[in-house]
Structures are given as structure tokens and as C-alpha cells.
């Protein structure tokens, strides 16, 4: 397999982290210490891994991270009180509450309680609105990672037919918004889409974020397409795999992201970027 064709998310994320590291250093020289508060409630094993990786990412680039590991039985009120305290702390410039939360806590209420100025996940409707209106501000992490992967690999988005499969608030919808901001011609598909294959065949760029293995197969694509696979699934051997039939699509694609090593590392890099995005004005 030619390395040229594979979009190396690990390598690109390292480049971005190096850039962040330099900016963090300059901020520290000016007496500004970027600080992210990471809150996790309960024992969800996947969430614990994500939180550990996010804290490790902070360490790598010199961002200070504060850790709040709350018990599963934490009440909604207790969590909201903690968020309020973090909202008010001047030394904390980013707040991340790891989702999903235990069933007895209303996730929406918690997202709404985070000060939009500290919402590094870019989940607050205020920040979602800024993204949708094409304004400056926090960037949705996974979608921003997708844009960086495409651009830093030297591909143009403007004027290209972009198809996004998936319309979640975390990936599909904001990815469509960012591609639109880059002047792509964007089609969003989902589980009720009738002619997915025909739509995908028109695409120059396809982003797949369904959480379903083999959503995209070679019979659905045209030659020369750029494929971004967001999915994280397990195959029958418990090996991590994406939403795309990688081996099938690889020969036809101009470029394709692997799983793992594609979008995954970019999400954390873009989270770290959000931790300093509002501080860059002090550089
Ligand atoms: P959701 O389950 O929230 O959304 C899935 C979307 O895919 C829905 O809009 C659904 O349509 C659509 N869909 C499902 N099946 C099909 C199908 N057969 N054809 C067309 N559309 C379909 O998932 P997320 O967006 O949160 O995540 C998607 C994947 O990306 C998951 O594997 C997740 O683990 C991964 N992920 C990876 C990240 C990373 O950093 N690498 C970060 C976030 C997610 P409908 O709306 O009609 O139900």
C-alpha cells in the first residue's frame, strides 16, 4: 500500500500538537497557564480511556489539567454545582464533562450549564450556533480534525462534492457545517436516505460517521474519491475497525484514513487546540 494514499492522522496530529506546544510555551512566558478541567462521572471503561488520553494530551503540550472523578451516584445537582464553581474560577479556561453521563443526570442540562466561553468540546448551543453561522470561536473537535486531515494532506475542499454519512450533533452535522464553511457542496445522508449509493458515487470527498461497519463499500464510490472514516467499531476478532470497507475502497480512493490512526488522534489534538484558541489573542 502506498503511504501517499493513506492519510496519517497520527503524524498530522503530532504536527498540530507541536504547534500548540510552542503557543503554550509563549503563553506561559506571559504568565498565562492554559488549564483544562476534566470531569468524569461513573465507571464507564471507554470514557475512562478517553479521559486518560485527553489528560495525557494536555501533558504532552504543557496544558495544565485538573481532574474531577466523581462517583456514579453523584446527583445532577452536585455535578451542576461543580460546573458552576469551574465556570467561576479564573484559573480554569476550559471545562470538559465527559459524555455519556449516568442515566439519572440530564446531559442537556449539564451542557447548557457550562460557560460557553469555556466549552472546549463545542457542545453548547451557543457555540454550535457560532459554527453554523460561520463565526469564529471554538471548533467541534472531531469535525475540525477532519478538515485539518483533508487540508494538511494538500486537498482542496472548495467546489468539491462532499457527502457526509451520519447526522449526529457531535460528528455528522458539525462536519457538514465546517465543509460548507470551506466552500464544499455538501450533502448529508442518514439512515432514512433512500439512494445512498448513487449519492456517494457523486462525491469527491466522503465522510463516514455511522458507527456501522461496511457502511461504505467499493461499489458505492467513484475512482479518485477522498475517504474520511470516523467510525470506531470492533470486528469479529475484536480488532478496532471503521465504518468503511478499507481494503475494498483503498484501490479506488485517491486518499483514505485508516482506523486506527486516522481521525481518532485528530480529535484530541483539536481539543487541545480549543484549550488555547481563545488565549491566542494574547500571543
Ligand atoms: P451516532 O450513532 O450518534 O450517529 C450515527 C449516524 O449515522 C446517525 O445520523 C444515523 O442516522 C446514521 N446512520 C446509521 N446507520 C446508517 C446507515 N446504514 N446508513 C446511513 N446512515 C446511517 O454516532 P456518532 O456520530 O456519535 O459516531 C459515529 C461513529 O464515529 C461511531 O463509530 C463513533 O464511535 C465514532 N466516533 C469517533 C470519534 C473519533 O474521535 N474517532 C469521535 C466521535 C465518534 P439517523 O440519524 O437517521 O439515525
Short mmCIF file of N, CA and C in Angstrom, two decimals, residues 67-143:
data_model
loop_
_atom_site.label_atom_id
_atom_site.label_comp_id
_atom_site.label_asym_id
_atom_site.label_seq_id
_atom_site.Cartn_x
_atom_site.Cartn_y
_atom_site.Cartn_z
N UNK A 67 -8.34 17.22 37.38
CA UNK A 67 -9.15 16.04 37.19
C UNK A 67 -10.23 15.91 38.26
N UNK A 68 -11.47 15.71 37.85
CA UNK A 68 -12.57 15.50 38.80
C UNK A 68 -13.22 14.17 38.47
N UNK A 69 -12.93 13.15 39.30
CA UNK A 69 -13.50 11.82 39.06
C UNK A 69 -14.61 11.60 40.07
N UNK A 70 -15.85 11.72 39.60
CA UNK A 70 -16.99 11.66 40.52
C UNK A 70 -17.63 10.27 40.50
N UNK A 71 -18.22 9.93 41.65
CA UNK A 71 -18.83 8.59 41.77
C UNK A 71 -20.10 8.51 40.91
N UNK A 72 -20.42 7.29 40.49
CA UNK A 72 -21.60 7.01 39.68
C UNK A 72 -22.87 7.63 40.30
N UNK A 73 -22.94 7.59 41.65
CA UNK A 73 -24.18 8.07 42.29
C UNK A 73 -24.22 9.58 42.49
N UNK A 74 -23.26 10.30 41.95
CA UNK A 74 -23.27 11.78 42.03
C UNK A 74 -24.61 12.30 41.50
N UNK A 75 -25.21 13.25 42.24
CA UNK A 75 -26.50 13.77 41.78
C UNK A 75 -26.28 14.84 40.72
N UNK A 76 -27.35 15.10 39.98
CA UNK A 76 -27.29 16.15 38.95
C UNK A 76 -26.92 17.49 39.59
N UNK A 77 -27.52 17.72 40.76
CA UNK A 77 -27.26 18.99 41.45
C UNK A 77 -25.78 19.13 41.82
N UNK A 78 -25.21 18.03 42.31
CA UNK A 78 -23.78 18.08 42.68
C UNK A 78 -22.91 18.39 41.46
N UNK A 79 -23.25 17.75 40.34
CA UNK A 79 -22.47 17.98 39.12
C UNK A 79 -22.64 19.43 38.64
N UNK A 80 -23.88 19.91 38.68
CA UNK A 80 -24.13 21.30 38.25
C UNK A 80 -23.40 22.29 39.15
N UNK A 81 -23.32 21.97 40.44
CA UNK A 81 -22.59 22.85 41.37
C UNK A 81 -21.10 22.89 41.03
N UNK A 82 -20.55 21.72 40.68
CA UNK A 82 -19.13 21.67 40.31
C UNK A 82 -18.89 22.51 39.04
N UNK A 83 -19.78 22.34 38.06
CA UNK A 83 -19.62 23.11 36.81
C UNK A 83 -19.69 24.61 37.11
N UNK A 84 -20.60 24.98 38.01
CA UNK A 84 -20.75 26.41 38.37
C UNK A 84 -19.44 26.93 38.99
N UNK A 85 -18.88 26.10 39.86
CA UNK A 85 -17.63 26.50 40.51
C UNK A 85 -16.51 26.67 39.46
N UNK A 86 -16.45 25.72 38.52
CA UNK A 86 -15.41 25.79 37.48
C UNK A 86 -15.65 26.96 36.53
N UNK A 87 -16.94 27.26 36.28
CA UNK A 87 -17.27 28.42 35.44
C UNK A 87 -16.71 29.69 36.05
N UNK A 88 -16.77 29.75 37.39
CA UNK A 88 -16.38 30.98 38.08
C UNK A 88 -14.88 31.09 38.32
N UNK A 89 -14.18 29.97 38.28
CA UNK A 89 -12.73 30.01 38.57
C UNK A 89 -11.95 30.68 37.44
N UNK A 90 -11.21 31.70 37.78
CA UNK A 90 -10.48 32.43 36.74
C UNK A 90 -9.28 31.66 36.21
N UNK A 91 -8.78 30.72 37.02
CA UNK A 91 -7.61 29.95 36.57
C UNK A 91 -7.99 28.79 35.65
N UNK A 92 -9.30 28.56 35.47
CA UNK A 92 -9.74 27.47 34.58
C UNK A 92 -10.27 28.09 33.29
N UNK A 93 -9.67 27.75 32.16
CA UNK A 93 -10.19 28.35 30.92
C UNK A 93 -10.91 27.34 30.01
N UNK A 94 -10.87 26.06 30.40
CA UNK A 94 -11.62 25.07 29.63
C UNK A 94 -12.29 24.05 30.55
N UNK A 95 -13.54 23.68 30.22
CA UNK A 95 -14.25 22.67 31.03
C UNK A 95 -14.73 21.57 30.08
N UNK A 96 -14.42 20.33 30.46
CA UNK A 96 -14.87 19.21 29.65
C UNK A 96 -15.59 18.22 30.57
N UNK A 97 -16.87 17.99 30.31
CA UNK A 97 -17.59 16.96 31.05
C UNK A 97 -17.73 15.77 30.11
N UNK A 98 -17.07 14.67 30.45
CA UNK A 98 -17.06 13.51 29.56
C UNK A 98 -18.46 12.90 29.45
N UNK A 99 -18.92 12.70 28.22
CA UNK A 99 -20.20 12.04 27.97
C UNK A 99 -19.93 10.59 27.57
N UNK A 100 -20.84 9.65 27.74
CA UNK A 100 -22.17 9.85 28.30
C UNK A 100 -22.15 9.96 29.82
N UNK A 101 -23.18 10.62 30.36
CA UNK A 101 -23.33 10.71 31.81
C UNK A 101 -24.29 9.61 32.28
N UNK A 102 -24.23 9.24 33.57
CA UNK A 102 -25.18 8.23 34.06
C UNK A 102 -26.63 8.67 33.78
N UNK A 103 -27.49 7.68 33.61
CA UNK A 103 -28.88 7.94 33.17
C UNK A 103 -29.64 8.97 34.02
N UNK A 104 -29.32 9.02 35.33
CA UNK A 104 -30.11 9.92 36.20
C UNK A 104 -29.70 11.39 36.06
N UNK A 105 -28.72 11.66 35.21
CA UNK A 105 -28.30 13.06 35.01
C UNK A 105 -28.68 13.50 33.59
N UNK A 106 -29.32 14.68 33.52
CA UNK A 106 -29.77 15.21 32.23
C UNK A 106 -28.58 15.86 31.51
N UNK A 107 -28.12 15.18 30.45
CA UNK A 107 -26.92 15.65 29.74
C UNK A 107 -27.08 17.06 29.17
N UNK A 108 -28.28 17.30 28.62
CA UNK A 108 -28.53 18.61 28.02
C UNK A 108 -28.41 19.73 29.03
N UNK A 109 -28.95 19.46 30.23
CA UNK A 109 -28.90 20.46 31.30
C UNK A 109 -27.45 20.77 31.66
N UNK A 110 -26.62 19.72 31.69
CA UNK A 110 -25.21 19.90 32.04
C UNK A 110 -24.48 20.68 30.94
N UNK A 111 -24.74 20.32 29.69
CA UNK A 111 -24.10 21.04 28.57
C UNK A 111 -24.47 22.53 28.63
N UNK A 112 -25.76 22.78 28.89
CA UNK A 112 -26.23 24.18 28.94
C UNK A 112 -25.64 24.95 30.12
N UNK A 113 -25.21 24.21 31.16
CA UNK A 113 -24.70 24.88 32.36
C UNK A 113 -23.26 25.35 32.20
N UNK A 114 -22.55 24.79 31.20
CA UNK A 114 -21.13 25.16 31.00
C UNK A 114 -21.05 26.55 30.37
N UNK A 115 -20.22 27.39 30.94
CA UNK A 115 -19.99 28.72 30.37
C UNK A 115 -19.51 28.55 28.92
N UNK A 116 -20.26 29.08 27.94
CA UNK A 116 -19.87 28.90 26.53
C UNK A 116 -18.43 29.33 26.25
N UNK A 117 -17.90 30.24 27.05
CA UNK A 117 -16.51 30.71 26.87
C UNK A 117 -15.49 29.65 27.29
N UNK A 118 -15.97 28.61 28.01
CA UNK A 118 -15.05 27.55 28.47
C UNK A 118 -15.41 26.18 27.87
N UNK A 119 -16.34 26.19 26.92
CA UNK A 119 -16.90 24.94 26.39
C UNK A 119 -16.00 24.36 25.29
N UNK A 120 -14.87 23.77 25.71
CA UNK A 120 -13.86 23.29 24.74
C UNK A 120 -14.35 22.13 23.86
N UNK A 121 -15.42 21.46 24.27
CA UNK A 121 -15.99 20.41 23.42
C UNK A 121 -16.85 21.00 22.30
N UNK A 122 -17.21 22.27 22.46
CA UNK A 122 -18.06 22.96 21.48
C UNK A 122 -19.44 22.29 21.36
N UNK A 123 -20.00 21.91 22.50
CA UNK A 123 -21.32 21.26 22.52
C UNK A 123 -22.44 22.24 22.89
N UNK A 124 -22.10 23.37 23.53
CA UNK A 124 -23.14 24.31 23.96
C UNK A 124 -23.83 24.92 22.73
N UNK A 125 -25.18 25.00 22.76
CA UNK A 125 -25.90 25.52 21.59
C UNK A 125 -25.40 26.89 21.12
N UNK A 126 -24.88 27.69 22.04
CA UNK A 126 -24.34 29.00 21.64
C UNK A 126 -23.15 28.80 20.68
N UNK A 127 -22.27 27.87 21.05
CA UNK A 127 -21.09 27.62 20.21
C UNK A 127 -21.47 26.87 18.93
N UNK A 128 -22.47 25.99 19.04
CA UNK A 128 -22.96 25.28 17.84
C UNK A 128 -23.52 26.33 16.87
N UNK A 129 -24.19 27.33 17.43
CA UNK A 129 -24.74 28.43 16.61
C UNK A 129 -23.63 29.20 15.91
N UNK A 130 -22.56 29.47 16.64
CA UNK A 130 -21.43 30.21 16.03
C UNK A 130 -20.84 29.41 14.87
N UNK A 131 -20.73 28.09 15.07
CA UNK A 131 -20.19 27.24 14.00
C UNK A 131 -21.14 27.30 12.78
N UNK A 132 -22.45 27.19 13.06
CA UNK A 132 -23.44 27.17 11.98
C UNK A 132 -23.50 28.48 11.21
N UNK A 133 -23.19 29.59 11.91
CA UNK A 133 -23.23 30.88 11.22
C UNK A 133 -21.86 31.24 10.66
N UNK A 134 -20.92 30.31 10.79
CA UNK A 134 -19.60 30.52 10.19
C UNK A 134 -18.76 31.53 10.95
N UNK A 135 -19.08 31.74 12.23
CA UNK A 135 -18.32 32.71 13.04
C UNK A 135 -17.12 32.06 13.72
N UNK A 136 -16.23 32.92 14.18
CA UNK A 136 -15.05 32.45 14.91
C UNK A 136 -15.44 31.92 16.29
N UNK A 137 -14.66 31.02 16.83
CA UNK A 137 -14.91 30.52 18.18
C UNK A 137 -14.35 29.13 18.33
N UNK A 138 -14.86 28.40 19.32
CA UNK A 138 -14.44 27.01 19.47
C UNK A 138 -14.82 26.23 18.23
N UNK A 139 -14.04 25.18 17.95
CA UNK A 139 -14.34 24.33 16.80
C UNK A 139 -14.75 22.96 17.30
N UNK A 140 -15.79 22.34 16.71
CA UNK A 140 -16.15 20.98 17.12
C UNK A 140 -14.96 20.05 16.83
N UNK A 141 -14.53 19.30 17.84
CA UNK A 141 -13.21 18.64 17.77
C UNK A 141 -13.06 17.64 16.62
N UNK A 142 -13.93 16.65 16.58
CA UNK A 142 -13.77 15.62 15.53
C UNK A 142 -13.94 16.24 14.14
N UNK A 143 -15.00 17.03 13.90
CA UNK A 143 -15.12 17.66 12.57
C UNK A 143 -13.94 18.56 12.21
#
